[in-house]
CSV table of C-alpha atoms in Angstrom, one decimal:
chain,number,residue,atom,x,y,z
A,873,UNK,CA,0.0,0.0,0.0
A,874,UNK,CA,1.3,3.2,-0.5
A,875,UNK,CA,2.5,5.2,2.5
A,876,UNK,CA,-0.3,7.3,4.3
A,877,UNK,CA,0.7,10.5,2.0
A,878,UNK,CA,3.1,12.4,0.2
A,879,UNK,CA,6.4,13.4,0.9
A,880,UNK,CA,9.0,16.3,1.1
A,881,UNK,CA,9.5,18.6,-1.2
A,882,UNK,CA,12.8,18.4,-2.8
A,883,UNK,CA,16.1,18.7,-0.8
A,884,UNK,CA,14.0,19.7,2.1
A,885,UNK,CA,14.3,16.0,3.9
A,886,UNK,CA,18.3,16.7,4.2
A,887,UNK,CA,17.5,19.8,6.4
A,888,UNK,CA,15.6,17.7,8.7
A,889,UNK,CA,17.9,15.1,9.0
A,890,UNK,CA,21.2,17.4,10.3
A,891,UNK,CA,22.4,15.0,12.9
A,892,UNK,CA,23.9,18.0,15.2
A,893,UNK,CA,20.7,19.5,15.6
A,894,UNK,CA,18.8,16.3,16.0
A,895,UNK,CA,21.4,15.8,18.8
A,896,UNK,CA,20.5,19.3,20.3
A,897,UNK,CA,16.8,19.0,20.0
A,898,UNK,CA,16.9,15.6,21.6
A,899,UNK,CA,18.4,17.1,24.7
A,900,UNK,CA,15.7,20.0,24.9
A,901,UNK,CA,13.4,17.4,24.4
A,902,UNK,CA,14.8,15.3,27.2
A,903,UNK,CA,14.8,18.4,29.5
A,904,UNK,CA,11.1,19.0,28.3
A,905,UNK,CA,10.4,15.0,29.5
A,906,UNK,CA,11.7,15.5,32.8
A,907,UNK,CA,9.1,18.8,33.4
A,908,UNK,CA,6.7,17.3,32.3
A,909,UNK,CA,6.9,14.5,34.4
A,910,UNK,CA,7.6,16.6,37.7
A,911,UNK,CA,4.0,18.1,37.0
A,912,UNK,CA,2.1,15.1,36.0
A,913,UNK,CA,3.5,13.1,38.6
A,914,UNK,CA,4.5,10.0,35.9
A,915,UNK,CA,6.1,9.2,33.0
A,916,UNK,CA,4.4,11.3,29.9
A,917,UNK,CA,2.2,9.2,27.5
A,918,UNK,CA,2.2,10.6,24.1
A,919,UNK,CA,0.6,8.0,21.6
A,920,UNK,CA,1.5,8.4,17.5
A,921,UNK,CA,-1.6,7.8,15.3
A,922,UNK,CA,0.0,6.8,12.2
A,923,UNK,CA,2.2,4.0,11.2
A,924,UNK,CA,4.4,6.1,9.1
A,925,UNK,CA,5.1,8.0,12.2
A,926,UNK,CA,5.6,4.4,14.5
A,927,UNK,CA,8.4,3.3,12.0
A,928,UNK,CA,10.1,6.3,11.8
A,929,UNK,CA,10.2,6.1,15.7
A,930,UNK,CA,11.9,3.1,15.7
A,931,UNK,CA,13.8,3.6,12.8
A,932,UNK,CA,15.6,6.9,14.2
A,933,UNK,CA,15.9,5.3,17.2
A,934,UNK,CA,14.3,8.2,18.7
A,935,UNK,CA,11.9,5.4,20.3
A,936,UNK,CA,14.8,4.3,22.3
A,937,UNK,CA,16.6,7.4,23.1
A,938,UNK,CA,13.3,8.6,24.5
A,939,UNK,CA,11.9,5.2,26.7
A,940,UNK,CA,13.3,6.0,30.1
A,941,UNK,CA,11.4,9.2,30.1
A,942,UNK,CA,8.6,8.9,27.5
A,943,UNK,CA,6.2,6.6,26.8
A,944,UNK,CA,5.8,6.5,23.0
A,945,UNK,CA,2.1,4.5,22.6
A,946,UNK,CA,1.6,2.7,19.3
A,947,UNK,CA,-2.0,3.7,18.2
A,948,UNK,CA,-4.9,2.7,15.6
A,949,UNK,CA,-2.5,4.2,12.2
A,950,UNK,CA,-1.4,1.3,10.3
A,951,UNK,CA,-4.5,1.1,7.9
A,952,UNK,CA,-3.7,-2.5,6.9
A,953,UNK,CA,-3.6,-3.3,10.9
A,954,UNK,CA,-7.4,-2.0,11.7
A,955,UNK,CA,-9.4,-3.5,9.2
A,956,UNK,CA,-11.6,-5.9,10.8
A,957,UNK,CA,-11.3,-9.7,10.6
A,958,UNK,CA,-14.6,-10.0,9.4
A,959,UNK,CA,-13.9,-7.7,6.5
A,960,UNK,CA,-10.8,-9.9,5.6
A,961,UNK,CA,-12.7,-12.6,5.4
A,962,UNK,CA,-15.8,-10.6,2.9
A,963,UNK,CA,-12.7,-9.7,0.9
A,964,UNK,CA,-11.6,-13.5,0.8
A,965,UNK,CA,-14.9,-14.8,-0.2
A,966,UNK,CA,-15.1,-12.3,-3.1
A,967,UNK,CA,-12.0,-13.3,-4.4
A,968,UNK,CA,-12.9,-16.9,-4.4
A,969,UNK,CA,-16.4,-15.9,-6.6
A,970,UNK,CA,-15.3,-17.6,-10.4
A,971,UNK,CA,-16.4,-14.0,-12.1
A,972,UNK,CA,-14.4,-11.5,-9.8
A,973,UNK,CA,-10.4,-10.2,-9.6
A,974,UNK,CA,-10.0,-9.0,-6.8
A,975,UNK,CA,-7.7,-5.8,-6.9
A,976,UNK,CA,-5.6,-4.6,-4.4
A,977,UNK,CA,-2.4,-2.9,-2.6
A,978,UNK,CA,0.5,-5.6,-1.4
A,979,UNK,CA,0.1,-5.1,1.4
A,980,UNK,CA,-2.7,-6.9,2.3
A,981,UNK,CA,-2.5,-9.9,0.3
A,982,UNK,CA,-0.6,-11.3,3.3
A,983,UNK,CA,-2.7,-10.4,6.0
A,984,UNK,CA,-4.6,-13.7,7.5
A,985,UNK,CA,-8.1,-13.6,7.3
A,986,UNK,CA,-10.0,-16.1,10.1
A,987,UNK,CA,-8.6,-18.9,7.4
A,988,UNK,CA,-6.9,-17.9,4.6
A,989,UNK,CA,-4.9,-15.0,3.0
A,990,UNK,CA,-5.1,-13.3,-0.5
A,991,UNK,CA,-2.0,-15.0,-1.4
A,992,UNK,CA,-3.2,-18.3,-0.3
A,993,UNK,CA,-6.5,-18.1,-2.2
A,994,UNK,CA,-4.4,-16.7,-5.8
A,995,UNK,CA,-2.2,-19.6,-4.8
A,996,UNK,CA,-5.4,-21.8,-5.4
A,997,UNK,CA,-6.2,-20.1,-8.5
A,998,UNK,CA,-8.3,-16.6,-7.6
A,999,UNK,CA,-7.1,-13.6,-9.7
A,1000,UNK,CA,-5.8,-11.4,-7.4
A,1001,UNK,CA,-3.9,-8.3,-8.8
A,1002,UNK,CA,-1.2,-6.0,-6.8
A,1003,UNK,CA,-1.8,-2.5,-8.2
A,1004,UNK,CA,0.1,0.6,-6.8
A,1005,UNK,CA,-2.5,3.2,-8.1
A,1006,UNK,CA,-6.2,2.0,-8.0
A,1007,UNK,CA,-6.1,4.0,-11.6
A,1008,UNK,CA,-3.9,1.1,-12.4
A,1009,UNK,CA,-7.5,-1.1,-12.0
A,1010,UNK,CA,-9.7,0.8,-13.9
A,1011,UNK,CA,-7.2,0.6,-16.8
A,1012,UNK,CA,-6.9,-3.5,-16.3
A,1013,UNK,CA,-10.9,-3.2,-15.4
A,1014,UNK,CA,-11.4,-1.4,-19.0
A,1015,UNK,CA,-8.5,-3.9,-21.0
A,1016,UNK,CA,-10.5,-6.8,-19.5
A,1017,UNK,CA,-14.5,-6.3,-20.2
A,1018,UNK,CA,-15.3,-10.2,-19.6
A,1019,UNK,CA,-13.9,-9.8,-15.9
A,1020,UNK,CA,-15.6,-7.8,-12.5
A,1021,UNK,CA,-13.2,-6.1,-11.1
A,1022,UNK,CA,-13.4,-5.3,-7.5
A,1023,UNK,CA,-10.8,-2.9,-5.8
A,1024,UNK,CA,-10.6,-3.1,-1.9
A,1025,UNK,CA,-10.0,-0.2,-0.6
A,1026,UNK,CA,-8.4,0.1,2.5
A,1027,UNK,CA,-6.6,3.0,3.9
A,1028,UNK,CA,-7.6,6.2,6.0
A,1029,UNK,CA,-8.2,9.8,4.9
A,1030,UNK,CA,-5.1,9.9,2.9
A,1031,UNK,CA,-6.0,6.9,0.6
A,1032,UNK,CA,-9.5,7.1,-0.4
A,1033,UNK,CA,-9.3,10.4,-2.3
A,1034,UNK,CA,-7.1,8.1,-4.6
A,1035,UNK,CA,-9.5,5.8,-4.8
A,1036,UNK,CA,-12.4,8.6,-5.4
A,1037,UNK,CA,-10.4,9.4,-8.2
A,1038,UNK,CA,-10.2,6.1,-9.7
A,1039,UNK,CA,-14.3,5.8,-9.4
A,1040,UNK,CA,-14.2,8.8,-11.1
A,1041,UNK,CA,-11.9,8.0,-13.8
A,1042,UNK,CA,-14.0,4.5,-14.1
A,1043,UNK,CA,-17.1,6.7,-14.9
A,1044,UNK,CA,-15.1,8.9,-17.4
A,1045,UNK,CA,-13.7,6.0,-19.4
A,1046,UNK,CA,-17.1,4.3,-18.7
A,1047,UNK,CA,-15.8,1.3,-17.4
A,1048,UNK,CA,-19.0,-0.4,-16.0
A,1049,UNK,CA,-17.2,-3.7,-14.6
A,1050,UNK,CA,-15.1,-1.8,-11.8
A,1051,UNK,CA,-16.3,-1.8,-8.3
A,1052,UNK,CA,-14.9,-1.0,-5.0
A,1053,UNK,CA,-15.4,-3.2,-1.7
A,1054,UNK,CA,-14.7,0.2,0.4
A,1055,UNK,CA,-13.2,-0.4,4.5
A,1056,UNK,CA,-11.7,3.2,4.4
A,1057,UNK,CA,-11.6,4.4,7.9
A,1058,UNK,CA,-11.9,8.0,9.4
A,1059,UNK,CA,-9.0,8.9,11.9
A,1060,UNK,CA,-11.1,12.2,14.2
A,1061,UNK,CA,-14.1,9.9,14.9
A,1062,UNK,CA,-11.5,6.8,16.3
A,1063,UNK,CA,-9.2,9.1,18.5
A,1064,UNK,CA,-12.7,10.6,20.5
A,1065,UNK,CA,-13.2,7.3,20.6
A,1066,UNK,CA,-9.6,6.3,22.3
A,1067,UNK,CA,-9.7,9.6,24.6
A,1068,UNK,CA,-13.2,9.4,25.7
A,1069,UNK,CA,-12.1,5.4,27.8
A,1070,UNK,CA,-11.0,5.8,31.1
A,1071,UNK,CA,-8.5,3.5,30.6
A,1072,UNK,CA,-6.3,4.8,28.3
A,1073,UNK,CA,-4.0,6.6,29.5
A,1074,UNK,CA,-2.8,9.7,26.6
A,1075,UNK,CA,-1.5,12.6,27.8
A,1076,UNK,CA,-0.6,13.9,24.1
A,1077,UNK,CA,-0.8,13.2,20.6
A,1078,UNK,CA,1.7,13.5,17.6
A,1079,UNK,CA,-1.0,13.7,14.7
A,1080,UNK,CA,-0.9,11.8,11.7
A,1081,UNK,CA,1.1,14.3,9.4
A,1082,UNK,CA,-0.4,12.9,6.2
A,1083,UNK,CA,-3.6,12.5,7.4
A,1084,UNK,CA,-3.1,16.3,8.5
A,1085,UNK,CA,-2.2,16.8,5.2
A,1086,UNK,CA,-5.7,16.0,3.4
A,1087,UNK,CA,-8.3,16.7,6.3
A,1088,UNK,CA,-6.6,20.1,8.2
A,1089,UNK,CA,-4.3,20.2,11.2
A,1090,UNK,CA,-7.8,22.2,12.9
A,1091,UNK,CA,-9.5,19.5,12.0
A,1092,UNK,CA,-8.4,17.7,15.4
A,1093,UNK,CA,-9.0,21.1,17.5
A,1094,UNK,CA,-11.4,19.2,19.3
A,1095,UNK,CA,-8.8,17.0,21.3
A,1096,UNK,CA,-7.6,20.6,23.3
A,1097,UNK,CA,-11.2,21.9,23.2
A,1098,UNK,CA,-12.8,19.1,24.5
A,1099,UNK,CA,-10.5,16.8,26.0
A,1100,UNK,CA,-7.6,19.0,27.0
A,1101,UNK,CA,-5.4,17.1,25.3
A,1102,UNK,CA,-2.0,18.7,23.3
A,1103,UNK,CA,-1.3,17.6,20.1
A,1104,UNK,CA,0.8,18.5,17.0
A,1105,UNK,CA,0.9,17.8,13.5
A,1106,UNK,CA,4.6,16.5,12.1
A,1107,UNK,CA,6.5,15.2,9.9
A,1108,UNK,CA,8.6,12.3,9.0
A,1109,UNK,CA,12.3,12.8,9.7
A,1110,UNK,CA,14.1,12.9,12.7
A,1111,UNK,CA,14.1,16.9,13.4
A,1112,UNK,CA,10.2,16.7,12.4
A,1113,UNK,CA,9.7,14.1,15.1
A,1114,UNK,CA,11.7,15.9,17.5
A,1115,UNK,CA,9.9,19.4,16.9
A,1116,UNK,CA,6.2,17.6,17.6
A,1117,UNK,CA,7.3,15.9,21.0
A,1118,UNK,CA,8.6,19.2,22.1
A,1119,UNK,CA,5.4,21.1,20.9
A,1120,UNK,CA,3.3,19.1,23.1
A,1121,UNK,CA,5.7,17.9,25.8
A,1122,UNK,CA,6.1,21.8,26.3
A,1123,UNK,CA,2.2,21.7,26.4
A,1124,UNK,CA,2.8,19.4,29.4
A,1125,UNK,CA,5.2,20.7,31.0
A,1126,UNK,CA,3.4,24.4,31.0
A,1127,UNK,CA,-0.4,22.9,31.7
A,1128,UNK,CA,-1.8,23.9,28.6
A,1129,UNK,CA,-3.6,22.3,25.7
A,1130,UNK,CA,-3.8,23.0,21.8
A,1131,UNK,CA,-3.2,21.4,18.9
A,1132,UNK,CA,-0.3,23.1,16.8
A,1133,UNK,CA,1.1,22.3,13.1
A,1134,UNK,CA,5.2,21.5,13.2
A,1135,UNK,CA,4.7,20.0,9.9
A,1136,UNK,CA,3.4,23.6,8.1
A,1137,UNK,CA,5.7,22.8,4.6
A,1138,UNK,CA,3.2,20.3,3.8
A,1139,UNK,CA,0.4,20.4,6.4
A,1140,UNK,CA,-2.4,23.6,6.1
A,1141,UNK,CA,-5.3,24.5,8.3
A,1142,UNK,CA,-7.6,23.9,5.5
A,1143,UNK,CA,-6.3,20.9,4.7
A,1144,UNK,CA,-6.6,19.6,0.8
A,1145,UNK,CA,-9.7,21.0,-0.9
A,1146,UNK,CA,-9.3,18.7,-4.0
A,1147,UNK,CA,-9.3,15.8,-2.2
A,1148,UNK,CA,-11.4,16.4,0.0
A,1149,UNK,CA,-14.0,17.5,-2.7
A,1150,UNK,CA,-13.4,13.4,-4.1
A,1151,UNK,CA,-13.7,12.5,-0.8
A,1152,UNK,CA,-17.4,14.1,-0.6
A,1153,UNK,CA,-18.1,13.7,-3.8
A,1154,UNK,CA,-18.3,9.9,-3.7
A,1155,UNK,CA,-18.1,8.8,-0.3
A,1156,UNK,CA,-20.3,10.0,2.6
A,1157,UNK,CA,-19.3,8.5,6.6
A,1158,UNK,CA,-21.0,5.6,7.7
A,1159,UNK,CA,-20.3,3.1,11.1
A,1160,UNK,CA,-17.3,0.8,10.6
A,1161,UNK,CA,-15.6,-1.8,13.0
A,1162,UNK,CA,-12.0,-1.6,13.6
A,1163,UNK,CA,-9.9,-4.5,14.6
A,1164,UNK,CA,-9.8,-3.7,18.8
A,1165,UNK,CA,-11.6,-0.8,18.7
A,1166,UNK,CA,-15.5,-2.3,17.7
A,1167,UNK,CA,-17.8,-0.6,15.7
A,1168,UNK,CA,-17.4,3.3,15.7
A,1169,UNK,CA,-19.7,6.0,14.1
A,1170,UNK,CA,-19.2,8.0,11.4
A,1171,UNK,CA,-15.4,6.2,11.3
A,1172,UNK,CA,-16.4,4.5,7.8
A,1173,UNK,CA,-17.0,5.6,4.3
A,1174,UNK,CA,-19.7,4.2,1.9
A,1175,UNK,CA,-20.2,4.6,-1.3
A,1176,UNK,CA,-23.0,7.5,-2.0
A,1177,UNK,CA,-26.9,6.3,-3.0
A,1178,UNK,CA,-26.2,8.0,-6.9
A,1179,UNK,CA,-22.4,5.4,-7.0
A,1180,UNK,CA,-24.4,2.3,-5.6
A,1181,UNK,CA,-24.0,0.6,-8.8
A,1182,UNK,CA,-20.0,0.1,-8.0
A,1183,UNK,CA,-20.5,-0.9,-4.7
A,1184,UNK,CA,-19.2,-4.0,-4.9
A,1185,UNK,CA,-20.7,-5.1,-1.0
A,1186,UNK,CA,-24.0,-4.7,-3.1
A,1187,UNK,CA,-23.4,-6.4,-6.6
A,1188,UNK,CA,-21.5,-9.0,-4.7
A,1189,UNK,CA,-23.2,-10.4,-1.4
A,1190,UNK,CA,-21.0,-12.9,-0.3
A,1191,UNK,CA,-21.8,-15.0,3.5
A,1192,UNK,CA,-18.8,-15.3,5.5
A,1193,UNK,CA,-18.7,-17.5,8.9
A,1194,UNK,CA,-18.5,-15.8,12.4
A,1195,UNK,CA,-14.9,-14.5,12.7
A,1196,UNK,CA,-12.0,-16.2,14.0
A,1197,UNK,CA,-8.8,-14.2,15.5
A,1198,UNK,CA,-5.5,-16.4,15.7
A,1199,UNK,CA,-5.0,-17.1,19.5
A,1200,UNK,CA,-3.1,-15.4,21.5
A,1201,UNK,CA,-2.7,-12.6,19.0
A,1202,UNK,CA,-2.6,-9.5,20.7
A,1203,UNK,CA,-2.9,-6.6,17.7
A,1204,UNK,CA,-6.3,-5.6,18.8
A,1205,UNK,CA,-5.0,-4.5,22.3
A,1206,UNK,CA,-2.0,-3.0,20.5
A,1207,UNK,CA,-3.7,-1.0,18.3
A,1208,UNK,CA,-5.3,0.7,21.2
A,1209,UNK,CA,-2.5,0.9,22.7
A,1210,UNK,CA,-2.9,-0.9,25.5
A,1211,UNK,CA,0.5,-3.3,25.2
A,1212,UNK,CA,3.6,-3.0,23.3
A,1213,UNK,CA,4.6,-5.5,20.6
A,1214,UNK,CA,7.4,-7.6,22.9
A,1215,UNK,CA,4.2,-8.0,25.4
A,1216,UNK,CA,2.5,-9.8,23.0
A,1217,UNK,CA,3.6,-13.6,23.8
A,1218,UNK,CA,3.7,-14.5,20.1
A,1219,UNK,CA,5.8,-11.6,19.5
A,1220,UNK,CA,9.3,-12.9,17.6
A,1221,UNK,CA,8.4,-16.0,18.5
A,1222,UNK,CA,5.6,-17.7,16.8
A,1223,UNK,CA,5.0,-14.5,15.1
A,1224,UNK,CA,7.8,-13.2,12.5
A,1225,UNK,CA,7.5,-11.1,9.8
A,1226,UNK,CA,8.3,-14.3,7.3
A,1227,UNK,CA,5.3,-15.9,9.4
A,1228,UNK,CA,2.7,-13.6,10.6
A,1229,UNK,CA,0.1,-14.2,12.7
A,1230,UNK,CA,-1.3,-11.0,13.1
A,1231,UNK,CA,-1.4,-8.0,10.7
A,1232,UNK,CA,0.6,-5.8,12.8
A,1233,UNK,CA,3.5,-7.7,11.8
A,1234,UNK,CA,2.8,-8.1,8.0
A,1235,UNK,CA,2.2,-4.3,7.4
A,1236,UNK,CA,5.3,-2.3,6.4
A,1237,UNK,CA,3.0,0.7,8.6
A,1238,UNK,CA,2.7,-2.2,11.6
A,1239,UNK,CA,3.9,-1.1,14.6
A,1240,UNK,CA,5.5,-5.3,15.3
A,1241,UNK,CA,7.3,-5.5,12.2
A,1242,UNK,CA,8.5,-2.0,13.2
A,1243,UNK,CA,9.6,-3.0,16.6
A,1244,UNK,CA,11.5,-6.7,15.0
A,1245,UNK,CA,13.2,-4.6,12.6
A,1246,UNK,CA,15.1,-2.3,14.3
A,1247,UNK,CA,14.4,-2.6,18.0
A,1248,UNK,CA,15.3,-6.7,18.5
């Protein structure tokens, strides 16, 4: 799947790599910890809603450099990660129907359903295609008139604009055998969801900078209005990582809440306005259930009443049986960030990224296969 957004503009990712300053910022950041710990009483919780954002923890090593004064929490980001187990398995069923290719990302094809995987079921003769732009269907939808193509779209607010604009390149070309299976989830409505528990503990958040990037950094005001909560939006490398924890940690340390952009060469208040005109254009919110988390309203997106014709959950009713999670598998309660990956027993044992048991070690975004490859 392609990563949660876009990228930096050109040159600019050197600038935010300097490894002097990284050093300097990590001590203010460290010094910012320790406040904030003397006035909360504990060890700061910040939690990182994007699994772009829980790799390049790891990967910088900032993850690390930070435990024995901040505790980094893993939460719902990894797109692959909290799509339910009963909407793996509707995705397996259509995939075994003799009309349908299945289309997809790659990195689901490896995620276990209750019993079977995408690559298991095109091991036993399903066509299912690995596409890096859902465009990429439509074209293979509109070369291939004798097959139904179905795309599965999964991803949060950063994907489905893509996939809007596929549906609406489908209806240009008029390719009338391309459908979407849609599991798109809704970030906002699954953090009120993960604030409002009593027992999760988040002090902070470092908001999902590509998410941030289509939707709005305001468009998570709410968590200091309501909640009291800090929260910034950031980037990617290691001095954008750095400058979020010290927005909010200073948040902490001061006893003040609002929700600040330290990502502003890619992030606006407004947010995208083309996107998020696809976005409304063909999709409209609806409940969904994340793996974890349950059902949640208005974290979903459906296909609108006048699109209904490429809904593919409609043209193609499949029956799946009651849902089966591997035992012991522990990604649910990760994912809320109740546990880190080594508490999980089947962590690096039974579970490795060349055999996954869960999805939060298949994912390139999951915060497991994170944690085994590069902090073992």
């Amino acid at each position: 799947m392609p990563r949660e957004g876009g990228g930096l503009p050109s040159g600019a990712g050197e600038r935010y790599r300097d490894p002097r300053l990284a050093q300097k910022m990590l001590e203010r950041v460290r010094s910012l910890a320790r406040k904030a710990a003397e006035r909360l009483g504990r060890q700061p919780a910040i939690m990182e809603v994007c699994g772009t954002h829980t790799v390049a923890l790891s990967r910088t090593g900032l993850r690390a450099a930070l435990g024995d004064l901040v505790e980094l929490k893993s939460g719902p980001g990894c797109p692959v990660c909290v799509t339910d187990q009963a909407e793996l398995d509707a995705m397996l069923a259509l995939a075994r129907l003799p009309q349908v290719a299945v289309a997809t990302f790659g990195d689901l094809i490896r995620v276990p359903g209750s019993f079977s995987t995408l690559e298991k079921e095109r091991a036993r003769g399903a066509e299912v295609l690995v596409f890096y732009s859902p465009a990429d269907a439509v074209t293979w939808a509109k070369e291939h008139p004798d097959r139904e193509v179905v795309f599965l779209g999964v991803g949060f607010e950063t994907t489905a604009p893509a996939v809007a604009a596929s549906l609406e390149l489908a209806e240009q070309l008029g390719v009338p055998n391309f459908y979407l299976y849609s599991a798109h989830k809704l970030i906002p409505p699954v953090m009120r969801v993960l604030v409002s528990e009593a027992r999760s503990r988040i002090d902070a958040f470092l908001l999902p900078g590509h998410v941030s990037t289509i939707i709005g950094h305001r468009a998570f005001d709410f968590l200091a209005r309501e909640y009291g909560l800090p929260a910034a939006a950031t980037g990617f490398e290691p001095l954008d990582l750095l400058l979020g924890l010290e927005a909010v940690l200073e948040q902490l340390a001061d006893g003040h809440a609002e929700v600040v952009n330290r990502y502003p060469r890619v992030v606006r208040e407004e947010g995208n306005r083309r996107a998020l005109s696809l976005l409304e254009r063909y999709f409209e919110p609806t409940g969904a259930s994340w793996r974890g988390i349950g059902r949640v309203e208005g974290s979903g997106l459906s296909l609108r009443p006048e699109f209904a014709g490429r809904d593919a959950a409609r043209r193609f009713p499949v029956e799946v049986p009651e849902p089966r999670v591997p035992a012991g598998c522990r990604c649910g309660e990760l994912l809320r960030g109740s546990i880190r990956p080594p508490e999980c027993p089947l962590f690096a044992r039974r579970c490795r990224p060349e055999h996954p048991v869960g999805p939060c070690m298949v994912s390139s975004e999951g915060a497991c296969a994170a944690y085994y490859l590069y902090e073992g």
